[in-house]
Amino acid sequence: APEPRMKSNLGIRRRLAPLLDNDRRKIELANSLLFTLPGSPIVYYGDEIGMGENLDLPDRNGVRTPMQWDDSPYAGFTRGKTSSEFVKGKLGYQNVNVASQINDPDSLFNAMKRMIAVRRKHAAFGSSSMQWVDANNPAVAVYIREYEDDTMLILNNLSSSTQSVKLPIQYQKNYFDLFAGDAHVLDEALTLQPYEYLWLQMQK
């Protein structure tokens, strides 16, 4: 929040997408952390499609603009005039809306939908068990989520550059990639692309 108008009292009045430079990789990575770390994830309305904010509005109203359902007048939110202005520019409803993303398998909306579905399917993400894994690289957050026989190895590259990690021997096992749907055989060295994340289920 480099500009004074981006702040309110002690908080930041910005949405996730513009806060992360509208970089799809960063947005997905942030949600990877949200959905795999302990606790109950909360998604603010509109963040699932990458809505922006309107900093011309006072106080927190800048992030309380109407939901952007489609590109029709008033964003499909109402047929009448709203009490609030809309997001302007490239993140406005003409360019960012539910209707344009819901049937696009590569959209942010559907990436979020897949994350939520995977999280709900596996008990490990709802447990309180978490263990950090030392992968010899502070730019990569690596941890284990586990419940009974459901064990997940999560890797998040927090860097804008390619990173290598060295997994301890006890984690050099066979895994199933929950998004790609294929097998992974992890040895000591593993390379992650900028902002890449992996949700891997350990195979017994």
Short mmCIF file of C-alpha atoms in Angstrom, two decimals:
data_model
loop_
_atom_site.label_atom_id
_atom_site.label_comp_id
_atom_site.label_asym_id
_atom_site.label_seq_id
_atom_site.Cartn_x
_atom_site.Cartn_y
_atom_site.Cartn_z
CA ALA A 1 0.00 0.00 0.00
CA PRO A 2 2.53 2.64 -1.14
CA GLU A 3 -0.06 5.44 -1.47
CA PRO A 4 -1.76 7.05 1.58
CA ARG A 5 -5.21 6.56 0.00
CA MET A 6 -4.64 2.80 0.01
CA LYS A 7 -4.73 2.77 3.81
CA SER A 8 -7.50 3.28 6.34
CA ASN A 9 -6.58 3.84 9.96
CA LEU A 10 -4.12 1.00 10.65
CA GLY A 11 -5.40 -1.25 7.86
CA ILE A 12 -5.01 -1.65 4.11
CA ARG A 13 -8.12 -0.99 2.05
CA ARG A 14 -7.21 -3.01 -1.00
CA ARG A 15 -8.39 -6.22 -2.62
CA LEU A 16 -6.20 -9.24 -3.19
CA ALA A 17 -5.83 -8.95 -6.99
CA PRO A 18 -4.52 -5.36 -7.16
CA LEU A 19 -2.54 -5.91 -3.97
CA LEU A 20 -0.65 -8.67 -5.83
CA ASP A 21 -0.25 -6.65 -9.07
CA ASN A 22 -3.08 -8.66 -10.67
CA ASP A 23 -0.51 -11.43 -11.17
CA ARG A 24 -2.42 -14.68 -11.56
CA ARG A 25 0.53 -16.71 -10.24
CA LYS A 26 0.72 -14.66 -7.03
CA ILE A 27 -3.05 -14.77 -6.52
CA GLU A 28 -3.16 -18.55 -6.83
CA LEU A 29 -0.13 -18.90 -4.56
CA ALA A 30 -1.79 -16.76 -1.87
CA ASN A 31 -4.85 -18.98 -2.05
CA SER A 32 -2.69 -22.09 -1.91
CA LEU A 33 -1.38 -20.84 1.43
CA LEU A 34 -4.87 -19.87 2.57
CA PHE A 35 -6.37 -23.29 1.82
CA THR A 36 -3.51 -25.48 3.08
CA LEU A 37 -2.39 -23.77 6.30
CA PRO A 38 -4.30 -24.57 9.50
CA GLY A 39 -7.51 -22.70 10.22
CA SER A 40 -10.75 -21.92 8.41
CA PRO A 41 -10.16 -20.16 5.07
CA ILE A 42 -12.36 -17.15 4.32
CA VAL A 43 -12.67 -15.76 0.78
CA TYR A 44 -13.96 -12.21 0.47
CA TYR A 45 -16.67 -11.94 -2.18
CA GLY A 46 -15.23 -11.15 -5.60
CA ASP A 47 -11.73 -12.34 -4.81
CA GLU A 48 -12.58 -15.63 -6.52
CA ILE A 49 -12.73 -13.77 -9.84
CA GLY A 50 -9.99 -11.21 -9.15
CA MET A 51 -12.12 -8.11 -8.54
CA GLY A 52 -10.36 -4.81 -7.98
CA GLU A 53 -11.14 -1.83 -5.77
CA ASN A 54 -12.26 1.75 -6.26
CA LEU A 55 -9.93 3.97 -4.23
CA ASP A 56 -11.93 7.07 -5.15
CA LEU A 57 -14.57 5.95 -2.64
CA PRO A 58 -14.13 6.91 1.03
CA ASP A 59 -13.04 4.68 3.90
CA ARG A 60 -13.64 0.94 3.29
CA ASN A 61 -16.24 1.53 0.59
CA GLY A 62 -13.45 1.16 -1.95
CA VAL A 63 -13.50 -2.62 -1.39
CA ARG A 64 -17.27 -2.88 -0.93
CA THR A 65 -18.28 -2.28 -4.52
CA PRO A 66 -21.12 -4.34 -6.07
CA MET A 67 -20.39 -7.93 -7.10
CA GLN A 68 -19.44 -8.16 -10.77
CA TRP A 69 -21.76 -10.84 -12.16
CA ASP A 70 -21.53 -9.93 -15.86
CA ASP A 71 -20.67 -7.12 -18.27
CA SER A 72 -24.18 -5.73 -18.60
CA PRO A 73 -25.08 -2.27 -17.22
CA TYR A 74 -24.65 -2.23 -13.43
CA ALA A 75 -22.64 -5.49 -13.66
CA GLY A 76 -25.74 -7.70 -13.38
CA PHE A 77 -25.95 -6.64 -9.73
CA THR A 78 -29.18 -4.72 -10.22
CA ARG A 79 -31.39 -3.31 -12.96
CA GLY A 80 -31.56 0.01 -11.19
CA LYS A 81 -28.98 2.50 -10.05
CA THR A 82 -26.72 1.33 -7.25
CA SER A 83 -25.84 3.29 -4.14
CA SER A 84 -22.15 2.66 -4.83
CA GLU A 85 -19.85 3.27 -7.74
CA PHE A 86 -18.19 0.35 -9.47
CA VAL A 87 -14.59 -0.69 -9.92
CA LYS A 88 -13.04 1.16 -12.83
CA GLY A 89 -10.37 0.23 -15.37
CA LYS A 90 -9.01 -3.18 -16.31
CA LEU A 91 -10.47 -4.86 -13.21
CA GLY A 92 -13.91 -3.35 -13.73
CA TYR A 93 -16.99 -5.46 -14.45
CA GLN A 94 -16.62 -5.05 -18.22
CA ASN A 95 -13.43 -7.12 -18.05
CA VAL A 96 -13.70 -9.12 -14.81
CA ASN A 97 -16.98 -10.87 -14.05
CA VAL A 98 -18.45 -14.23 -13.14
CA ALA A 99 -20.16 -14.85 -16.48
CA SER A 100 -16.89 -14.61 -18.42
CA GLN A 101 -15.08 -17.01 -16.08
CA ILE A 102 -17.59 -19.63 -15.02
CA ASN A 103 -17.35 -21.66 -18.25
CA ASP A 104 -13.65 -21.04 -18.82
CA PRO A 105 -11.70 -24.01 -17.39
CA ASP A 106 -8.53 -21.88 -17.20
CA SER A 107 -10.11 -18.99 -15.29
CA LEU A 108 -9.23 -17.91 -11.77
CA PHE A 109 -12.79 -18.77 -10.70
CA ASN A 110 -12.34 -22.39 -11.73
CA ALA A 111 -8.84 -22.60 -10.25
CA MET A 112 -10.35 -21.49 -6.93
CA LYS A 113 -13.20 -23.94 -7.36
CA ARG A 114 -10.72 -26.80 -7.81
CA MET A 115 -8.76 -25.76 -4.73
CA ILE A 116 -11.91 -25.72 -2.61
CA ALA A 117 -13.05 -29.11 -3.94
CA VAL A 118 -9.67 -30.71 -3.20
CA ARG A 119 -9.53 -29.20 0.28
CA ARG A 120 -13.01 -30.46 1.12
CA LYS A 121 -12.17 -33.95 -0.10
CA HIS A 122 -9.16 -34.50 2.15
CA ALA A 123 -9.42 -34.63 5.92
CA ALA A 124 -5.77 -33.62 6.37
CA PHE A 125 -6.56 -30.00 5.47
CA GLY A 126 -9.21 -29.77 8.18
CA SER A 127 -7.02 -31.11 10.95
CA SER A 128 -4.86 -29.15 13.37
CA SER A 129 -1.77 -31.19 12.54
CA MET A 130 0.99 -29.30 10.74
CA GLN A 131 4.73 -29.78 10.56
CA TRP A 132 7.25 -27.51 8.83
CA VAL A 133 9.76 -29.26 6.58
CA ASP A 134 13.29 -27.87 6.31
CA ALA A 135 13.98 -27.85 2.57
CA ASN A 136 17.19 -25.80 2.80
CA ASN A 137 15.60 -22.84 1.03
CA PRO A 138 13.89 -19.98 2.94
CA ALA A 139 12.12 -18.86 -0.26
CA VAL A 140 10.00 -22.01 -0.29
CA ALA A 141 7.37 -22.81 2.35
CA VAL A 142 7.18 -26.58 2.77
CA TYR A 143 4.99 -28.33 5.31
CA ILE A 144 3.07 -31.49 6.11
CA ARG A 145 -0.68 -31.64 6.79
CA GLU A 146 -1.87 -34.94 8.20
CA TYR A 147 -4.92 -36.71 9.55
CA GLU A 148 -4.84 -40.45 10.26
CA ASP A 149 -3.60 -42.07 7.00
CA ASP A 150 -4.14 -38.91 4.88
CA THR A 151 -0.78 -37.12 4.58
CA MET A 152 -0.09 -34.10 2.37
CA LEU A 153 3.22 -32.51 1.42
CA ILE A 154 2.67 -28.88 0.44
CA LEU A 155 5.27 -26.76 -1.37
CA ASN A 156 4.88 -23.03 -2.10
CA ASN A 157 7.56 -21.07 -3.95
CA LEU A 158 7.25 -17.55 -2.53
CA SER A 159 9.89 -16.22 -4.92
CA SER A 160 9.73 -14.58 -8.35
CA SER A 161 12.57 -16.83 -9.49
CA THR A 162 13.04 -20.56 -9.94
CA GLN A 163 13.98 -22.26 -6.68
CA SER A 164 15.48 -25.64 -5.78
CA VAL A 165 14.69 -27.50 -2.59
CA LYS A 166 16.38 -30.48 -0.96
CA LEU A 167 13.89 -32.65 0.83
CA PRO A 168 14.96 -34.61 3.91
CA ILE A 169 15.24 -38.34 3.25
CA GLN A 170 12.05 -39.19 5.16
CA TYR A 171 10.04 -37.21 2.60
CA GLN A 172 11.67 -38.73 -0.47
CA LYS A 173 8.69 -40.91 -1.32
CA ASN A 174 5.98 -41.49 -3.88
CA TYR A 175 3.25 -38.87 -4.10
CA PHE A 176 0.08 -38.14 -6.04
CA ASP A 177 -0.34 -34.61 -7.42
CA LEU A 178 -3.84 -33.53 -6.41
CA PHE A 179 -4.19 -31.06 -9.28
CA ALA A 180 -2.26 -32.63 -12.15
CA GLY A 181 -3.68 -36.05 -11.28
CA ASP A 182 -0.42 -37.90 -11.79
CA ALA A 183 2.28 -39.60 -9.76
CA HIS A 184 5.39 -37.89 -8.42
CA VAL A 185 8.49 -39.70 -7.29
CA LEU A 186 10.43 -37.21 -5.19
CA ASP A 187 14.11 -37.62 -4.62
CA GLU A 188 16.37 -35.21 -2.76
CA ALA A 189 16.28 -32.35 -5.31
CA LEU A 190 13.15 -30.63 -6.59
CA THR A 191 12.82 -27.48 -8.72
CA LEU A 192 9.87 -25.09 -8.50
CA GLN A 193 9.01 -22.41 -11.02
CA PRO A 194 8.31 -18.83 -9.84
CA TYR A 195 5.29 -18.78 -7.50
CA GLU A 196 4.62 -22.47 -8.20
CA TYR A 197 2.76 -24.52 -5.62
CA LEU A 198 2.28 -28.27 -5.25
CA TRP A 199 -0.26 -30.22 -3.20
CA LEU A 200 1.07 -33.77 -3.01
CA GLN A 201 -0.59 -36.72 -1.29
CA MET A 202 1.86 -39.20 0.18
CA GLN A 203 1.37 -42.74 -1.11
CA LYS A 204 1.62 -45.58 1.39
#
